[in-house]
Short mmCIF file of C-alpha atoms and ligand atoms in Angstrom, two decimals:
data_model
loop_
_atom_site.label_atom_id
_atom_site.label_comp_id
_atom_site.label_asym_id
_atom_site.label_seq_id
_atom_site.Cartn_x
_atom_site.Cartn_y
_atom_site.Cartn_z
CA MET L 1 -30.73 17.89 0.74
CA ASN L 2 -30.13 19.83 -2.45
CA ILE L 3 -26.55 19.04 -3.51
CA PRO L 4 -24.65 22.05 -4.85
CA LYS L 5 -22.34 21.65 -7.84
CA THR L 6 -19.48 23.49 -6.18
CA ILE L 7 -18.35 22.08 -2.84
CA VAL L 8 -15.08 23.16 -1.23
CA THR L 9 -13.22 21.19 1.44
CA TYR L 10 -11.04 22.61 4.21
CA HIS L 11 -9.22 21.01 7.14
CA SER L 12 -7.89 23.56 9.65
CA PHE L 13 -7.85 27.34 10.00
CA GLU L 14 -5.01 29.77 10.69
CA ASN L 15 -5.06 32.45 8.00
CA ILE L 16 -8.38 33.94 9.01
CA SER L 17 -8.19 37.19 7.07
CA ASN L 18 -7.61 35.24 3.85
CA PHE L 19 -10.37 32.78 4.77
CA GLU L 20 -12.79 35.69 5.22
CA LYS L 21 -11.89 36.96 1.74
CA GLN L 22 -12.62 33.48 0.35
CA LEU L 23 -16.00 33.48 2.09
CA GLN L 24 -16.82 36.85 0.51
CA ILE L 25 -16.19 35.25 -2.90
CA LEU L 26 -18.31 32.19 -2.02
CA LYS L 27 -21.07 34.52 -0.82
CA LYS L 28 -21.34 35.99 -4.35
CA GLN L 29 -21.79 32.54 -5.90
CA LYS L 30 -25.05 30.67 -5.96
CA ASN L 31 -25.26 27.10 -4.83
CA VAL L 32 -22.01 26.54 -2.93
CA LEU L 33 -21.26 24.47 0.12
CA VAL L 34 -18.32 24.57 2.52
CA THR L 35 -17.27 21.21 3.97
CA VAL L 36 -14.60 20.72 6.62
CA ASP L 37 -13.04 17.33 7.35
CA ASP L 38 -11.74 15.90 10.63
CA GLY L 39 -13.12 18.41 13.16
CA ASP L 40 -9.98 20.33 14.04
CA LEU L 41 -10.57 22.64 17.02
CA THR L 42 -9.77 25.69 14.85
CA PHE L 43 -13.04 25.07 13.03
CA TYR L 44 -14.90 26.05 16.19
CA THR L 45 -12.62 28.91 17.23
CA GLU L 46 -11.94 30.49 13.82
CA ALA L 47 -14.15 29.29 10.95
CA TYR L 48 -17.54 28.71 12.52
CA PRO L 49 -18.12 32.35 13.64
CA LEU L 50 -17.37 33.58 10.10
CA LEU L 51 -19.57 30.96 8.43
CA VAL L 52 -22.43 32.09 10.66
CA LYS L 53 -21.64 35.76 9.94
CA TYR L 54 -21.82 35.20 6.16
CA LYS L 55 -24.64 32.64 6.39
CA ILE L 56 -22.77 30.17 4.19
CA PRO L 57 -24.02 26.57 4.41
CA ALA L 58 -21.43 24.30 5.97
CA ILE L 59 -20.92 20.69 6.96
CA LEU L 60 -18.39 19.61 9.57
CA PHE L 61 -17.33 15.97 9.23
CA ILE L 62 -16.24 14.62 12.62
CA ILE L 63 -14.23 11.58 13.73
CA THR L 64 -16.54 10.33 16.46
CA SER L 65 -14.08 8.42 18.70
CA LEU L 66 -12.00 11.58 19.20
CA ILE L 67 -14.77 13.92 20.36
CA GLY L 68 -14.28 15.19 23.91
CA THR L 69 -10.83 13.58 24.17
CA GLU L 70 -7.19 14.62 23.88
CA ILE L 71 -6.43 11.86 21.37
CA PRO L 72 -4.54 13.34 18.40
CA PHE L 73 -5.28 12.81 14.70
CA TRP L 74 -3.14 9.78 13.80
CA TRP L 75 -1.24 11.68 11.08
CA ASN L 76 -0.29 14.37 13.62
CA GLU L 77 1.13 11.64 15.80
CA ILE L 78 3.39 10.43 12.96
CA MET L 79 4.68 13.98 12.43
CA TYR L 80 5.23 14.33 16.19
CA TYR L 81 7.49 11.28 16.26
CA GLN L 82 9.19 11.69 12.89
CA GLY L 83 9.24 15.45 12.27
CA GLU L 84 7.08 17.48 9.86
CA VAL L 85 8.74 16.58 6.57
CA LYS L 86 9.51 12.89 7.09
CA GLY L 87 6.33 12.38 9.12
CA PHE L 88 4.12 13.97 6.47
CA LYS L 89 5.65 11.72 3.80
CA LYS L 90 5.18 8.65 6.00
CA ALA L 91 1.58 9.57 6.88
CA THR L 92 0.82 9.87 3.15
CA GLU L 93 2.35 6.45 2.50
CA LEU L 94 0.30 4.89 5.29
CA LYS L 95 -2.91 5.97 3.59
CA TYR L 96 -2.20 3.49 0.81
CA ILE L 97 -1.37 0.33 2.78
CA PRO L 98 -3.75 -2.19 4.43
CA ASN L 99 -5.40 -0.70 7.50
CA GLN L 100 -4.03 -3.27 9.94
CA GLU L 101 -0.45 -2.49 8.86
CA ARG L 102 -1.05 1.23 9.45
CA ILE L 103 -2.32 0.47 12.96
CA TYR L 104 0.71 -1.76 13.73
CA TYR L 105 3.05 0.93 12.46
CA LEU L 106 1.56 3.47 14.87
CA ILE L 107 1.71 1.10 17.84
CA LYS L 108 5.37 0.35 17.09
CA LEU L 109 6.19 4.04 16.69
CA ARG L 110 4.73 4.86 20.12
CA SER L 111 6.42 1.98 21.88
CA LEU L 112 9.86 2.72 20.40
CA SER L 113 9.82 6.39 21.39
CA ASP L 114 10.82 7.94 24.73
CA LYS L 115 8.57 10.93 24.08
CA PRO L 116 5.38 11.34 26.14
CA LEU L 117 2.18 10.54 24.21
CA LEU L 118 1.01 13.43 22.03
CA LYS L 119 -2.14 15.17 23.20
CA GLN L 120 -4.50 17.22 21.02
CA GLN L 121 -7.53 19.00 22.36
CA GLN L 122 -10.55 17.86 20.39
CA LEU L 123 -14.02 19.37 19.98
CA THR L 124 -16.56 18.63 22.71
CA ILE L 125 -20.20 17.50 22.43
CA LYS L 126 -21.23 20.87 23.85
CA GLN L 127 -19.41 22.73 21.07
CA LEU L 128 -20.89 20.43 18.42
CA LEU L 129 -24.44 20.96 19.72
CA GLU L 130 -23.93 24.73 19.82
CA MET L 131 -22.78 24.71 16.20
CA GLN L 132 -25.65 22.41 15.17
CA ASP L 133 -28.10 24.83 16.79
CA ASN L 134 -26.57 27.59 14.67
CA GLY L 135 -27.06 25.78 11.39
CA ILE L 136 -23.81 23.86 10.92
CA ILE L 137 -24.49 20.27 9.87
CA ILE L 138 -22.44 18.00 12.11
CA ALA L 139 -21.81 14.94 9.97
CA ASN L 140 -20.00 11.63 9.77
CA HIS L 141 -16.29 11.13 8.97
CA SER L 142 -16.02 7.61 10.49
CA ASP L 143 -15.15 6.53 14.03
CA THR L 144 -11.32 6.39 13.82
CA HIS L 145 -10.44 7.71 10.32
CA PRO L 146 -9.15 4.57 8.58
CA MET L 147 -9.06 4.63 4.78
CA PHE L 148 -12.13 2.61 3.82
CA ASP L 149 -10.52 1.34 0.61
CA GLN L 150 -7.82 -0.26 2.82
CA CYS L 151 -10.25 -1.93 5.25
CA ASN L 152 -12.14 -5.21 5.20
CA GLU L 153 -15.92 -5.28 5.37
CA GLU L 154 -16.00 -6.13 9.08
CA VAL L 155 -13.93 -3.06 10.00
CA ILE L 156 -16.01 -0.75 7.83
CA ARG L 157 -19.24 -2.03 9.33
CA ALA L 158 -17.91 -1.60 12.89
CA GLU L 159 -16.75 1.95 12.07
CA ILE L 160 -20.20 2.88 10.78
CA LYS L 161 -22.12 1.20 13.59
CA ASN L 162 -20.00 3.05 16.17
CA THR L 163 -20.72 6.39 14.53
CA LYS L 164 -24.43 5.60 14.51
CA LEU L 165 -24.43 4.97 18.26
CA PHE L 166 -22.47 8.17 18.83
CA PHE L 167 -24.76 10.38 16.75
CA GLU L 168 -27.90 8.94 18.33
CA ALA L 169 -26.59 9.13 21.89
CA ASN L 170 -25.62 12.78 21.51
CA ASN L 171 -28.58 14.18 19.54
CA LEU L 172 -26.42 14.96 16.53
CA LYS L 173 -28.36 14.82 13.29
CA GLY L 174 -25.85 14.24 10.49
CA TYR L 175 -25.16 10.50 10.81
CA SER L 176 -26.41 9.73 7.30
CA VAL L 177 -24.17 12.39 5.72
CA PHE L 178 -20.73 10.84 5.32
CA ALA L 179 -17.31 11.87 3.94
CA TYR L 180 -14.83 9.11 3.07
CA PRO L 181 -11.62 9.57 5.11
CA ASN L 182 -9.00 10.76 2.62
CA GLY L 183 -11.63 10.17 -0.08
CA GLY L 184 -10.83 6.43 0.09
CA TYR L 185 -13.83 5.13 -1.81
CA ASN L 186 -14.50 1.64 -3.16
CA LYS L 187 -17.56 -0.32 -4.25
CA MET L 188 -17.59 -2.61 -1.19
CA SER L 189 -17.55 0.30 1.26
CA GLU L 190 -20.31 2.01 -0.72
CA THR L 191 -22.46 -1.13 -0.37
CA VAL L 192 -21.89 -1.23 3.40
CA LEU L 193 -22.65 2.48 3.74
CA LYS L 194 -25.93 2.01 1.86
CA GLN L 195 -26.91 -0.95 4.03
CA GLU L 196 -26.20 1.09 7.16
CA GLY L 197 -28.46 3.94 6.07
CA ILE L 198 -25.95 6.46 4.74
CA GLU L 199 -27.79 8.73 2.30
CA PHE L 200 -25.01 11.07 1.14
CA ALA L 201 -21.33 10.22 0.69
CA PHE L 202 -18.68 12.78 -0.22
CA LEU L 203 -15.47 12.04 -2.11
CA PHE L 204 -12.26 14.09 -2.11
CA ASP L 205 -11.54 14.10 -5.83
CA HIS L 206 -10.93 17.79 -6.55
CA LYS L 207 -13.79 18.02 -9.03
CA ILE L 208 -16.93 20.07 -9.59
CA ASN L 209 -20.19 18.07 -9.74
CA LYS L 210 -21.64 17.77 -13.22
CA GLY L 211 -25.04 16.69 -14.52
CA ILE L 212 -27.13 14.45 -12.30
CA ILE L 213 -25.32 14.00 -9.01
CA ASN L 214 -25.07 10.51 -7.49
CA PRO L 215 -25.74 11.22 -3.78
CA LEU L 216 -23.27 8.48 -2.77
CA ARG L 217 -20.43 9.89 -4.90
CA ILE L 218 -20.42 13.63 -4.41
CA SER L 219 -17.35 15.42 -5.73
CA ARG L 220 -15.46 18.06 -3.75
CA LEU L 221 -12.74 20.60 -4.46
CA SER L 222 -9.70 20.83 -2.17
CA VAL L 223 -8.77 24.28 -0.83
CA ASN L 224 -6.97 25.74 2.20
CA ASP L 225 -7.58 28.82 4.31
CA ASP L 226 -4.37 30.26 2.85
CA THR L 227 -5.09 29.44 -0.81
CA PRO L 228 -4.39 32.77 -2.61
CA ILE L 229 -7.52 34.49 -3.91
CA TRP L 230 -6.52 34.23 -7.60
CA LYS L 231 -5.99 30.49 -7.20
CA PHE L 232 -9.18 30.12 -5.14
CA LYS L 233 -11.16 31.65 -8.02
CA LEU L 234 -9.43 29.34 -10.50
CA ILE L 235 -10.30 26.31 -8.37
CA LEU L 236 -13.96 27.39 -8.10
CA SER L 237 -14.12 27.80 -11.88
CA GLY L 238 -13.34 24.09 -12.27
CA TRP L 239 -10.32 24.89 -14.45
CA HIS L 240 -7.72 24.16 -11.82
CA SER L 241 -8.51 20.43 -11.72
CA LYS L 242 -7.94 20.31 -15.51
CA TRP L 243 -5.02 22.71 -15.41
CA VAL L 244 -2.83 20.74 -12.98
CA PRO L 245 -2.71 17.47 -14.98
CA LEU L 246 -2.28 19.49 -18.19
CA ASN L 247 0.66 21.32 -16.65
CA ILE L 248 2.31 18.08 -15.55
CA PHE L 249 1.82 16.69 -19.07
CA LEU L 250 3.37 19.78 -20.70
CA TYR L 251 6.23 19.75 -18.22
CA LYS L 252 7.05 16.13 -19.10
CA ILE L 253 7.02 16.90 -22.82
CA LEU L 254 9.24 19.96 -22.42
CA LYS L 255 11.68 18.01 -20.25
CA ARG L 256 12.25 15.40 -22.98
ZN1 ZN H 1 -10.23 13.31 7.07
#
């Protein structure tokens, strides 16, 4: 696989007219790649037809244990129980604590609530195979989406082995192409990934790739389907990732 310097990352799709405008900009650039994390159903219904229409290379990173189920993304579950604002804040916090504590928190949250369990329709094998046949690379985003930098080696290995079984059993080809959940990279997880035959690993560091690219530490830019076009262009230029820290720095100085 030839790794492009500019790789954008999306999650879900609602603002389709804006997304199409973004694709028209990507189409004019050489050497770009669209990646989409988590496998939200809107990828299939909204984004995939447009990616095929514009013939833009794309990778969909799936969470294998959710495929063909109604099990929600765990962060959606937190927002379901705690409301959008508080839940979003809590979900962010949970990404930075040991994995086992995150799991306990979720179990407790479910058991303390009177609400029925949240359901979320996930992509099916049939949909994945259809997209694979039409050129979308269906790739690996772990089995249950823990943050690998918050897991022990045993958990990471089990996650990867489960994805391997899933990809093989379902004739999906992108097992060895992996995106760290939430970009949670560390040296130990990289070693395990290598041992388990992962060839490409994508970060989520909001950077453009420079020079010789390490295939196990590929940088990606973060965008949304509703990112305004002016900002989208700024992000693609690589200036945005420098501009944001610079802005925060200037703001702090001016506030003194
Ligand atoms: Zn993810």
